[in-house]
Structures are given as structure tokens and as C-alpha cells.
PDB file of C-alpha atoms and ligand atoms in Angstrom:
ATOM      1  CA  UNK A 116       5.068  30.901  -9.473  1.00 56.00           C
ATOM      2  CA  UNK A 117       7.835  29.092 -10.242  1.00 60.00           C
ATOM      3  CA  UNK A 118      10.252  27.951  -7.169  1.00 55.00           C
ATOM      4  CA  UNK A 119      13.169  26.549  -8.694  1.00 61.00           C
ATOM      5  CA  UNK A 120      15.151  26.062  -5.247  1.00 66.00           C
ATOM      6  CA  UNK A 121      12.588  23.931  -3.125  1.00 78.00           C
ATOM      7  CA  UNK A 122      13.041  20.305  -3.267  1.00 93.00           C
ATOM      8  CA  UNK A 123      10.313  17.916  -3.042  1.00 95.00           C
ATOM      9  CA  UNK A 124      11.549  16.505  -0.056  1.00 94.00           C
ATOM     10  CA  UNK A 125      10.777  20.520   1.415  1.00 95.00           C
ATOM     11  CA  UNK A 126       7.223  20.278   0.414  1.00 96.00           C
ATOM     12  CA  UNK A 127       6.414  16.996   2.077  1.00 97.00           C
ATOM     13  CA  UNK A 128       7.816  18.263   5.015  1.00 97.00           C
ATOM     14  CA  UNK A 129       5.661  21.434   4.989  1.00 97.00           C
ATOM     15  CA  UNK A 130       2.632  19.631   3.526  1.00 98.00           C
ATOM     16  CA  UNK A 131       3.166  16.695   6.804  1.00 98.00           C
ATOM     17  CA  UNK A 132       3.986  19.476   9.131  1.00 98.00           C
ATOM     18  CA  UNK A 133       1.375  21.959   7.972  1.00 98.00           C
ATOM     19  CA  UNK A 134      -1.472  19.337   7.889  1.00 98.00           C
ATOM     20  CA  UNK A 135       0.029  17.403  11.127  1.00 98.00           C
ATOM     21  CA  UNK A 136       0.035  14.268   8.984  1.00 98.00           C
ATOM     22  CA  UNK A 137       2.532  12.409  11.216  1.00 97.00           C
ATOM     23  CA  UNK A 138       2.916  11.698  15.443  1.00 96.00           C
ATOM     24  CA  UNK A 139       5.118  10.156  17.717  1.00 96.00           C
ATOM     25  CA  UNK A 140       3.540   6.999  16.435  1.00 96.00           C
ATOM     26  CA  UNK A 141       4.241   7.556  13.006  1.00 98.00           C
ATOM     27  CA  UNK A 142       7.512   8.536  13.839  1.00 98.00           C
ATOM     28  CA  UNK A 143       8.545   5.829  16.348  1.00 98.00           C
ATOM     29  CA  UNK A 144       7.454   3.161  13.846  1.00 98.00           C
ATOM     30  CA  UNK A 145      10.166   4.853  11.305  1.00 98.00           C
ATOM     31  CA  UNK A 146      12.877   5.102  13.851  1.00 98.00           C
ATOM     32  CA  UNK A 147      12.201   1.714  15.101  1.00 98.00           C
ATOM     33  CA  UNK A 148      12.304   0.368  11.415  1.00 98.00           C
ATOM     34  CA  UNK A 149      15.590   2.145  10.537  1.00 98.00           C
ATOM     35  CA  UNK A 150      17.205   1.185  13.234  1.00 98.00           C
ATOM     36  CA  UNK A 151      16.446  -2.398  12.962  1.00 98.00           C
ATOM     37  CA  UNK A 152      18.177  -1.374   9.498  1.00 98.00           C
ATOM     38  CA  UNK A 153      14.788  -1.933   7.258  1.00 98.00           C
ATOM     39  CA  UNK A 154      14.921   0.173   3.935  1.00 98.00           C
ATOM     40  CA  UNK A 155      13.296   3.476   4.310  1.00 97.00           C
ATOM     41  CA  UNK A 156      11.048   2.056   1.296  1.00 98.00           C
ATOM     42  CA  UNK A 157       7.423   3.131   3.252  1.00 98.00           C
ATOM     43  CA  UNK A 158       4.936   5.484   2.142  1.00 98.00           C
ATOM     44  CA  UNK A 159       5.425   8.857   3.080  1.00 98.00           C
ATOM     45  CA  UNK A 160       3.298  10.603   5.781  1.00 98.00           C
ATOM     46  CA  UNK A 161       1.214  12.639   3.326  1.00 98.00           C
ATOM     47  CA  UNK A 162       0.763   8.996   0.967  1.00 98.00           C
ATOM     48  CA  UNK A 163      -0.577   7.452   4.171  1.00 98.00           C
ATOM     49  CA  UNK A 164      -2.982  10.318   4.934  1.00 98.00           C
ATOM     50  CA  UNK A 165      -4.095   9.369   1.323  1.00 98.00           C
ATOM     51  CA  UNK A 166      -4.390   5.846   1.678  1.00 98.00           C
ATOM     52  CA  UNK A 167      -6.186   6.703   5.457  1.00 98.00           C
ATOM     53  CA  UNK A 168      -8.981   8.529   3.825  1.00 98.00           C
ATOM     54  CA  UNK A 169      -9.591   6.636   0.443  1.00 98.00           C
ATOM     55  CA  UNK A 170     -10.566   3.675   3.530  1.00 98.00           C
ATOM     56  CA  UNK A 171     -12.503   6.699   5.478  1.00 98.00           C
ATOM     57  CA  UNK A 172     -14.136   7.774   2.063  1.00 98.00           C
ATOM     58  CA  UNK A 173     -15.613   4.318   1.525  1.00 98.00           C
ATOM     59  CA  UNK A 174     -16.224   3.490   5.112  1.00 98.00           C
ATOM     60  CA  UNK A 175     -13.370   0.428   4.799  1.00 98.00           C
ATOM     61  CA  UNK A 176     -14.341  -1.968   7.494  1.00 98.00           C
ATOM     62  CA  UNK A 177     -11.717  -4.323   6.441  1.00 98.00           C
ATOM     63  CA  UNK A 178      -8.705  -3.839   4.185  1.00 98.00           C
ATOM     64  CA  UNK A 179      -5.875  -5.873   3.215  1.00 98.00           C
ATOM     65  CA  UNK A 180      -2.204  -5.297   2.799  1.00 99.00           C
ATOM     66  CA  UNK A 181       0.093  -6.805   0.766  1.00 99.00           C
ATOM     67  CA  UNK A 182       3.680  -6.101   2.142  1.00 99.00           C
ATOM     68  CA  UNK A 183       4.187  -4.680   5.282  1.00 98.00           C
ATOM     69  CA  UNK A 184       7.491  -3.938   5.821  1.00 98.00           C
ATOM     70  CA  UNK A 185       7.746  -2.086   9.184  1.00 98.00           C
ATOM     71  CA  UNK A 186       3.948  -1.409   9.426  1.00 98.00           C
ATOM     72  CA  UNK A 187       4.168   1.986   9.046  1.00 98.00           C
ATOM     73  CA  UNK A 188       1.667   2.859   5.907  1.00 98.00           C
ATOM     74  CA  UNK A 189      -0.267  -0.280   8.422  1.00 98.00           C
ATOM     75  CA  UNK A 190      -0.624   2.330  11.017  1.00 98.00           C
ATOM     76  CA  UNK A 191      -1.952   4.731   8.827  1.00 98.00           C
ATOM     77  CA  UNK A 192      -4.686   2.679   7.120  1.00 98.00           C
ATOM     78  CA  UNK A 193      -5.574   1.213  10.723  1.00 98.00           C
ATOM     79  CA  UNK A 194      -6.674   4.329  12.166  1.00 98.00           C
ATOM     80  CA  UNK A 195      -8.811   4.649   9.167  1.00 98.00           C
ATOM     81  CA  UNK A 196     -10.878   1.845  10.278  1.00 98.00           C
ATOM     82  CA  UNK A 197     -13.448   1.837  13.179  1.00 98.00           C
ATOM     83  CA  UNK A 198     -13.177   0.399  16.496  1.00 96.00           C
ATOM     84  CA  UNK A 199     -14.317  -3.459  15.349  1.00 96.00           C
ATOM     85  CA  UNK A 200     -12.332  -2.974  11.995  1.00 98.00           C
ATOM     86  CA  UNK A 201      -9.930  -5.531  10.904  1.00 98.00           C
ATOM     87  CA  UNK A 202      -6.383  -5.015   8.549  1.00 98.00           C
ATOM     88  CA  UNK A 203      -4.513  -8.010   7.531  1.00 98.00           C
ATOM     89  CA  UNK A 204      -1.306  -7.580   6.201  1.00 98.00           C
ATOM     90  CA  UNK A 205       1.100  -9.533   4.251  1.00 98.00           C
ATOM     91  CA  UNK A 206       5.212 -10.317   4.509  1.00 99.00           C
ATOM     92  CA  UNK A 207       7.097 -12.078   3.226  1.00 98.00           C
ATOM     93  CA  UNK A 208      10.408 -11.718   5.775  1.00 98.00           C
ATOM     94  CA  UNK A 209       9.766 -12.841   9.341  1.00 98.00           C
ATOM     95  CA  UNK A 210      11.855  -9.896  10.848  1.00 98.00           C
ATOM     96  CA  UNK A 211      10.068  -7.577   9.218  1.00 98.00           C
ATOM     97  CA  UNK A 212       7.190  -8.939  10.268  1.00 98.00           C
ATOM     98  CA  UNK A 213       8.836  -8.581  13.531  1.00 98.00           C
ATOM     99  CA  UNK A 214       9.571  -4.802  13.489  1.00 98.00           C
ATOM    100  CA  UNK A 215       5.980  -4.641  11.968  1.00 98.00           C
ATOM    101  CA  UNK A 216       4.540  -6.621  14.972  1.00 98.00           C
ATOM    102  CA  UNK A 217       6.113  -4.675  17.847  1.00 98.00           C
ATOM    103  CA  UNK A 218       5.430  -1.258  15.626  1.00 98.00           C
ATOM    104  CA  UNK A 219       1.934  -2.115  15.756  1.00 98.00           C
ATOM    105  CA  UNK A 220       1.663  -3.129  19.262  1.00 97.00           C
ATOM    106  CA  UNK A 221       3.021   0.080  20.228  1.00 96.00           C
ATOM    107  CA  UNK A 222       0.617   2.206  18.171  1.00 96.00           C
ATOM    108  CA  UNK A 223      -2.347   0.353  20.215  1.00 95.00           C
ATOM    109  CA  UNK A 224      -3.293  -2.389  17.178  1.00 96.00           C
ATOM    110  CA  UNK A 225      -2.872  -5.667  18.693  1.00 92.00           C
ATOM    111  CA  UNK A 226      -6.197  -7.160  17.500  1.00 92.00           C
ATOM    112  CA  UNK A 227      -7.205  -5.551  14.886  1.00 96.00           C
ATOM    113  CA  UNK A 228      -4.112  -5.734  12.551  1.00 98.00           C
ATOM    114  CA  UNK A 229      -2.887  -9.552  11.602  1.00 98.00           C
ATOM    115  CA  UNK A 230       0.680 -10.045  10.460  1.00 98.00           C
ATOM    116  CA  UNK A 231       0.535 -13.014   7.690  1.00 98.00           C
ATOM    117  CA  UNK A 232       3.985 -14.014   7.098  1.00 98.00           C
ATOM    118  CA  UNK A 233       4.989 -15.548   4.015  1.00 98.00           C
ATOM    119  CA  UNK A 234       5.190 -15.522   0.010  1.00 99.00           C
ATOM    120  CA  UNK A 235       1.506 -13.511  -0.413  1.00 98.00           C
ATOM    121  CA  UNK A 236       1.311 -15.738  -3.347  1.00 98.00           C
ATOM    122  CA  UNK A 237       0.639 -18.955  -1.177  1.00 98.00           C
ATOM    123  CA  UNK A 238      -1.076 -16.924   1.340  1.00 98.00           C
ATOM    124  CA  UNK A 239      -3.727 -15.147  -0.552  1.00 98.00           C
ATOM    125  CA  UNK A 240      -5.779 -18.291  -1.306  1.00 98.00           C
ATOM    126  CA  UNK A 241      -6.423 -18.876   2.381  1.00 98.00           C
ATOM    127  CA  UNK A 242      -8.174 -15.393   2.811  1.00 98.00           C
ATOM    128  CA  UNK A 243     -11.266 -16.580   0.329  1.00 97.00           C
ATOM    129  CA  UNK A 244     -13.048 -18.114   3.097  1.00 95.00           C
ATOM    130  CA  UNK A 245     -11.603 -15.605   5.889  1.00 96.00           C
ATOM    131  CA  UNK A 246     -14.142 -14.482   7.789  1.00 95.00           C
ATOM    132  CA  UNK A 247     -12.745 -10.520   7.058  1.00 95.00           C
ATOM    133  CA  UNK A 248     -13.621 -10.973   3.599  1.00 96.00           C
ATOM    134  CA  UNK A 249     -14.591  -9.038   0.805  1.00 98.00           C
ATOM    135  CA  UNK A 250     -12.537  -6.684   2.002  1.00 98.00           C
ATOM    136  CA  UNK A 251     -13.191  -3.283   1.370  1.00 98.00           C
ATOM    137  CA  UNK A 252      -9.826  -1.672   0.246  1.00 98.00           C
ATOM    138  CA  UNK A 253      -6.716  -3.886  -1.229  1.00 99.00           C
ATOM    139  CA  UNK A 254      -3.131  -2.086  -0.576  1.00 99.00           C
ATOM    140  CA  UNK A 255      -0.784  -3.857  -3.329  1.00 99.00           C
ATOM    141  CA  UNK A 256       2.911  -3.037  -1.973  1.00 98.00           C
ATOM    142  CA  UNK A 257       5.141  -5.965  -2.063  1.00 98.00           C
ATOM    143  CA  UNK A 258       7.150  -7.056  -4.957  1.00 98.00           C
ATOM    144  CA  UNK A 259       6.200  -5.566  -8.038  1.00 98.00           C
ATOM    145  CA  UNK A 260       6.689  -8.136 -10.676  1.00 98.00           C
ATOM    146  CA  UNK A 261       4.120 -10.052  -8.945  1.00 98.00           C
ATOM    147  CA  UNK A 262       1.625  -6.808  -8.879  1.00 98.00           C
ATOM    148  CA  UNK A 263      -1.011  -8.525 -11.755  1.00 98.00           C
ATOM    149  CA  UNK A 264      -1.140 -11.611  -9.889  1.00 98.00           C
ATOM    150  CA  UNK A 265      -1.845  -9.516  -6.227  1.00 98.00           C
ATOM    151  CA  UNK A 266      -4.227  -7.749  -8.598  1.00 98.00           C
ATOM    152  CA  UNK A 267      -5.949 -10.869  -9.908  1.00 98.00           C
ATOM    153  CA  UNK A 268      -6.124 -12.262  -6.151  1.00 98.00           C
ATOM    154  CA  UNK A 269      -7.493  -8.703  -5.075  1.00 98.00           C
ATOM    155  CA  UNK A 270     -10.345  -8.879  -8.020  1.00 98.00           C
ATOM    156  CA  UNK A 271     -11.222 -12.453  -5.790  1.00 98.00           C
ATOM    157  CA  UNK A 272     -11.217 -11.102  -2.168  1.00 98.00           C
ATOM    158  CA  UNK A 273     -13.267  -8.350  -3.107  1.00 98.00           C
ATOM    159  CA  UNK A 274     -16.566  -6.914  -3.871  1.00 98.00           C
ATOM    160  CA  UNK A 275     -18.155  -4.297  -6.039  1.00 98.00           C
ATOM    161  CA  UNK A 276     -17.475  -0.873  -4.330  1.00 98.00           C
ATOM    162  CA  UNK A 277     -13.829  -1.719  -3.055  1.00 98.00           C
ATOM    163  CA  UNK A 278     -11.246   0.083  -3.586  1.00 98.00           C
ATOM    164  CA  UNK A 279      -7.815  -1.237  -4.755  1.00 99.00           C
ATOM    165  CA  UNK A 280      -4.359   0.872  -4.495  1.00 99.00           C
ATOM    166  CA  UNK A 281      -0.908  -0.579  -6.630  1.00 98.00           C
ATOM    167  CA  UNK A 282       2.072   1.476  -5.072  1.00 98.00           C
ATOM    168  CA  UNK A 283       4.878   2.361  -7.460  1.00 98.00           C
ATOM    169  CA  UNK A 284       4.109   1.513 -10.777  1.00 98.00           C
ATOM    170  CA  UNK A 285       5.515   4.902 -12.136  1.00 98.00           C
ATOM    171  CA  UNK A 286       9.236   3.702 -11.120  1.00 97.00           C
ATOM    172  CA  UNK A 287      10.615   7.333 -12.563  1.00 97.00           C
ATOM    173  CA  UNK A 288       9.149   7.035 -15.606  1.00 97.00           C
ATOM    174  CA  UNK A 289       9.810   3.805 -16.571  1.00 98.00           C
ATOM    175  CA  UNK A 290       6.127   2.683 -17.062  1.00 98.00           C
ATOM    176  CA  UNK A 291       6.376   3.753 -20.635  1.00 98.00           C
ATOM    177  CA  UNK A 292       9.748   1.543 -21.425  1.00 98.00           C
ATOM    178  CA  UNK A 293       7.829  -1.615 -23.322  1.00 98.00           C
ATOM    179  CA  UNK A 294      10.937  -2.885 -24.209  1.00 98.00           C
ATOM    180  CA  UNK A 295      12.209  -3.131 -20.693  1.00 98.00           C
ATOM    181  CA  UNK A 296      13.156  -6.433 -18.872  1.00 97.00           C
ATOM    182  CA  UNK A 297      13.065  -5.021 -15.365  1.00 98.00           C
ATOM    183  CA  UNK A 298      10.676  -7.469 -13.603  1.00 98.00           C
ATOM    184  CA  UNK A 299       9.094  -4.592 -11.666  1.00 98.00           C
ATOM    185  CA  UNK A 300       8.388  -2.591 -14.792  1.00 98.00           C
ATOM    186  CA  UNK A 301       7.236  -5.435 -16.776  1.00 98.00           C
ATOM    187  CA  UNK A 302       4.789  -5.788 -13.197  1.00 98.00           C
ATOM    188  CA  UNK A 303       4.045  -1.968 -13.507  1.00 98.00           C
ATOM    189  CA  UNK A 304       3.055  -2.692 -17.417  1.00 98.00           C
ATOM    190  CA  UNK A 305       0.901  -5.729 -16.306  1.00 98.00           C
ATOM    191  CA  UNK A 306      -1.121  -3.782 -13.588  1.00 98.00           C
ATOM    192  CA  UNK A 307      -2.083  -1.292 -16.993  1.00 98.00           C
ATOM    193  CA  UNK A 308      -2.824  -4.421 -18.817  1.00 98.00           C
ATOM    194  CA  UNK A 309      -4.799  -6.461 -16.118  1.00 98.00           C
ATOM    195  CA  UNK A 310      -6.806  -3.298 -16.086  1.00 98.00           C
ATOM    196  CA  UNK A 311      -7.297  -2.911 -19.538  1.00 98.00           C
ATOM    197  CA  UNK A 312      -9.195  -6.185 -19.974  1.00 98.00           C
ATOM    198  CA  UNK A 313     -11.245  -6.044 -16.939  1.00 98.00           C
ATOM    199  CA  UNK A 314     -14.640  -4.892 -17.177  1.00 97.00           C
ATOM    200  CA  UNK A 315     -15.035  -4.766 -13.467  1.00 98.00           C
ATOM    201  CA  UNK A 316     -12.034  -2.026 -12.705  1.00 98.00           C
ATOM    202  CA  UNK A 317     -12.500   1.540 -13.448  1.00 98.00           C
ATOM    203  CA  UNK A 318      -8.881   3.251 -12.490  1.00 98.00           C
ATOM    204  CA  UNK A 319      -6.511   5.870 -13.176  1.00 98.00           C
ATOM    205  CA  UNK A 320      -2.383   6.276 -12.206  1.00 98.00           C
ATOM    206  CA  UNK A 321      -1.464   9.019 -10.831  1.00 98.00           C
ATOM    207  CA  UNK A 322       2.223   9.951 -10.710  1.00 98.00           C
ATOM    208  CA  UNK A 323       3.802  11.296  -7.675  1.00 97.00           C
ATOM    209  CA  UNK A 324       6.767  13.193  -6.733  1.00 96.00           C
ATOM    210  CA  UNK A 325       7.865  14.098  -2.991  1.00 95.00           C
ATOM    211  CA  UNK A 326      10.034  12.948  -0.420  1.00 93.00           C
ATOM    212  CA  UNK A 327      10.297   8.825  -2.081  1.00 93.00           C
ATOM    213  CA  UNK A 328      11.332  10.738  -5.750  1.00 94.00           C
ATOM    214  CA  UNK A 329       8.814  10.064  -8.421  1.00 96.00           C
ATOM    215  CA  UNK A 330       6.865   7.607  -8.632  1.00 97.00           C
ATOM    216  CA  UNK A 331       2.928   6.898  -8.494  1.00 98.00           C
ATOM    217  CA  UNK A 332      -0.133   4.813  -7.701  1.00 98.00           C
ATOM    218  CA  UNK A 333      -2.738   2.912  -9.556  1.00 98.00           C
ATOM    219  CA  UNK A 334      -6.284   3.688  -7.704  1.00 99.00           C
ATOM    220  CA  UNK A 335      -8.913   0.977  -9.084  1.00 99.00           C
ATOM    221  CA  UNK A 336     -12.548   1.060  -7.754  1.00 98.00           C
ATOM    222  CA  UNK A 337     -14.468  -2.592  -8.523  1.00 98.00           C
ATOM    223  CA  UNK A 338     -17.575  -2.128 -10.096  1.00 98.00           C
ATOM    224  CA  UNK A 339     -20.155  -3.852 -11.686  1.00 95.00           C
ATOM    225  CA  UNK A 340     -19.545  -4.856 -15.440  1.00 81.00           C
ATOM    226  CA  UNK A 341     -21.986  -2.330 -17.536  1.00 73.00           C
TER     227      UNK A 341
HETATM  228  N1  SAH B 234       3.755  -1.032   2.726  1.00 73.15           N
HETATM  229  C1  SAH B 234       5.001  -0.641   3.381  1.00 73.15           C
HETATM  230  C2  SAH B 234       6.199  -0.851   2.469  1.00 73.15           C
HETATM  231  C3  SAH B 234       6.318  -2.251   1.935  1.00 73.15           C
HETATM  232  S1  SAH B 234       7.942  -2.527   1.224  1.00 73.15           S
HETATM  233  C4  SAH B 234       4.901   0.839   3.749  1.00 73.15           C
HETATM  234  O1  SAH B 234       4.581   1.639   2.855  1.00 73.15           O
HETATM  235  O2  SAH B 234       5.140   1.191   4.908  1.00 73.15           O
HETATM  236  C5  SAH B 234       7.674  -4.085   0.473  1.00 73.15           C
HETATM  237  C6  SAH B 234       7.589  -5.261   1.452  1.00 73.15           C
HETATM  238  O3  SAH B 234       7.098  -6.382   0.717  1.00 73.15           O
HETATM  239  C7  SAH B 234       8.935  -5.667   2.053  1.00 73.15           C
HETATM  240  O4  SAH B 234       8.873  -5.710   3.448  1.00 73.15           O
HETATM  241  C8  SAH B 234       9.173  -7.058   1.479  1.00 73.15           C
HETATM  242  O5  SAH B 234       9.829  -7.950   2.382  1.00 73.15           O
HETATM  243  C9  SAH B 234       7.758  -7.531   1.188  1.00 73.15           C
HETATM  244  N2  SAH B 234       7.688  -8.589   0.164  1.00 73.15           N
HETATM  245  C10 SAH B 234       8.505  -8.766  -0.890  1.00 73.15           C
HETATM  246  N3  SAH B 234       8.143  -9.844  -1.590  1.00 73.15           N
HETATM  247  C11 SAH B 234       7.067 -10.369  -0.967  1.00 73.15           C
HETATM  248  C12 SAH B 234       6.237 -11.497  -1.206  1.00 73.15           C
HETATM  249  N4  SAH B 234       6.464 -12.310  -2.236  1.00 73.15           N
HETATM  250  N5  SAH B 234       5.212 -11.750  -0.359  1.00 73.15           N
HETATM  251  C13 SAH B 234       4.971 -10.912   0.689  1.00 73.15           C
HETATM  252  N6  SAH B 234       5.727  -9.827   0.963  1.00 73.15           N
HETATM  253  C14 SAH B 234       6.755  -9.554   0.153  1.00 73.15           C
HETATM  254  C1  DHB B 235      10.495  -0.359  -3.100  1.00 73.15           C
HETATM  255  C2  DHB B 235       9.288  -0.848  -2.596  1.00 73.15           C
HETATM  256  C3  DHB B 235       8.287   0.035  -2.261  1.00 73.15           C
HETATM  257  O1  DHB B 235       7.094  -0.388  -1.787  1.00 73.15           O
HETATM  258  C4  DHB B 235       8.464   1.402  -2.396  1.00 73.15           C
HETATM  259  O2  DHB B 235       7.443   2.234  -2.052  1.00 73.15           O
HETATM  260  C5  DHB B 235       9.660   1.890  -2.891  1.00 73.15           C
HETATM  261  C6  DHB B 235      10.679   1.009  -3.237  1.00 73.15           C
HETATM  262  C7  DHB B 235      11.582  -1.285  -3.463  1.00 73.15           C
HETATM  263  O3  DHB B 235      11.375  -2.512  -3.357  1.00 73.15           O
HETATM  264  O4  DHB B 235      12.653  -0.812  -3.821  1.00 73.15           O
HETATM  265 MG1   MG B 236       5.569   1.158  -1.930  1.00 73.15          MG
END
């Protein structure tokens, strides 16, 4: 059946209502966020239920985050994790990392999540010899002209069986532009490319449409070269 007069944006909302994909939490962290005037540039509620169980579906004990924003698809991958789980997570602007921090706090993760602030690129290094590596899932959502350098990093800080997610590589299409100079498709473009040559990612995109437009994700799972 075709239903030419309901909007994306009306499916997410039945899908997150229907499915109870989002609590005063959830919702707190978003209000919090836009009033501290952050761009309403998270996941969606039914994207974090996604990311939540691709870390239940593996187990994640650990995961990493590369841009945080507000902390709210943070919140959703925490509660993923069990009790002596550990997140860190990545930012690059210190009052975001602010909004993140108190966001967090007030969700009950005070331990468990660490706020890294900086340029992930300098950052990332440190985490070889971190104690919460491999970790188990990678969530690649920071600026996306640097996405095949996260994604090389990622490939380092993890192990065989991990899973790794790139957010918004679709950009409305504009994947398939070769001839574009747009840093983040020319960073969507790389992701496919990184992939391509690497013997030790299986992965798929899948494109998206809902409540953030249309987009989609790049889901990699590390394995062990054949
Ligand atoms: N993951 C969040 C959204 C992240 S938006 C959610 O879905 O809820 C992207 C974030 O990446 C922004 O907060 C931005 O400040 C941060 N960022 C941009 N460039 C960065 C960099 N070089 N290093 C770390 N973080 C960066
Ligand atoms: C942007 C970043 C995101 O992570 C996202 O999901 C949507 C938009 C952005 O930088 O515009
Ligand atoms: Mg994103």
C-alpha cells in the first residue's frame, strides 16, 4: 500500500512511540542539548535502538565513540553494555563535551562513559594501550572527511569479531557523486574505498530515511583475512 501523505518524520514517531524506543532520559538529553543551542544533528531514537542492540547482539563490553555531541546516541549504546561495561567517547568542542557530561550524569553513567575531549585524530593513538581495549563496537560520528582515517584507527583498536558503524555516508545521495569536492562526500567515498581493500572488513551501507532525511550507515564486522 502506497501512503503518499505520511512523512518520514510520522513513521519514526510511530515506530519510537510504538516500540517505546525513547524515555525521559532520552528526551531530557535532547532538550538539554537544544537548549544549550547544540544542532539537533543526533541519531534518532529508533537509530539508537539500532546501534543499542548491534552492542547487545555481540555482547559489546566496551565500545568507542567518535563524536559525541550531546551524548545522546552515548546514552543509547551505554545501556547496551553491562553493569562493569565501559564507553569512551570522543569531542572535539569542550561545551559539548559539557552538555554531553551533565547529559550523562543525569542518565546514571558517571563511570562507565569517559568524555575525551579533543581532535579524535590526536586522541585515538592514546587508546592502543588503554586498558578498555580492543573494543568491541567502534561508533564513527564526528567529521566525515576524516571517516577513513577514524576507520583506519578503528581497524587498530579492535579485534576480530567487532563491530564498526560509519554514520552518514549516504548524505542524500551524494555517495555516488565521484566528481564531488565536498570533504564529507569525498570521506563517505573513502569509507567505500578503505573497505574495498581490506581483507579484514566484511560490510554493507544501508541507506536510511526518517526523521534526520536520508541518509545511511556503513555496518563493518572485523574478521579474520580468509
Ligand atoms: N553521535 C552524536 C552526534 C555527533 S555530531 C549523536 O548521534 O548523538 C558530531 C560531533 O563530532 C560534534 O559534536 C562535533 O563537535 C564532533 N567533532 C567534529 N570534529 C571532530 C573531531 N575532529 N574530533 C572529535 N570530534 C569532532
Ligand atoms: C551532521 C553530523 C551528523 O553526525 C549527523 O548525523 C548529521 C549531520 C553534520 O555535521 O551536519
Ligand atoms: Mg551522525
Amino acid at each position: 500500500m502506497h501512503a503518499p501523505t505520511t512523512d518520514w518524520h510520522v513513521v519514526d514517531r510511530y515506530v519510537t512511540d510504538a516500540l517505546g524506543l525513547e524515555d525521559g532520559e532520552l528526551t531530557d538529553a535532547l532538550h538539554a542539548s537544544a537548549e544549550a543551542g547544540l544542532p539537533a544533528i543526533d541519531v534518532s531514537a529508533p537509530q539508537g535502538q539500532m546501534l543499542a542492540l548491534f552492542a547487545r547482539m555481540i555482547d559489546a563490553r566496551s565500545i568507542l565513540e567518535i563524536g559525541t555531541l550531546g551524548g545522546y546516541s552515548t546514552i543509547h549504546m551505554a545501556r547496551a553494555l553491562p553493569a562493569d561495561g565501559h564507553l569512551v567517547t570522543i569531542e572535539l568542542d569542550q561545551d559539548h563535551a559539557d552538555i554531553a557530561r551533565a547529559n550523562l550524569n543525569r542518565a546514571g553513567y558517571y563511570d562507565s562513559v569517559e568524555i575525551l575531549v579533543g581532535p579524535a585524530i590526536d586522541l585515538l593513538p592514546g587508546l592502543e594501550d588503554d586498558t578498555r581495549a580492543p573494543f568491541d563496537m567502534v561508533f564513527i560520528d564526528a567529521d566525515k572527511a576524516s571517516m577513513p582515517e577514524y576507520l583506519r584507527w578503528a581497524m587498530r583498536l579492535t579485534r576480530s569479531g567487532s563491530v564498526i558503524v560509519c554514520d552518514n555516508v549516504v548524505r542524500e545521495g551524494s555517495l555516488v557523486d565521484g566528481d564531488s569536492d565536498d570533504p564529507s562526500v569525498r570521506g563517505a567515498r573513502g569509507v567505500h574505498e578503505f573497505i574495498a581493500a581490506e581483507p579484514r572488513l566484511a560490510a554493507t551501507t544501508i541507506q536510511t530515511v526518517g526523521s534526520k532525511g536520508w541518509d545511511g550507515f556503513t555496518l563493518a564486522l572485523v574478521v579474520d583475512p580468509a
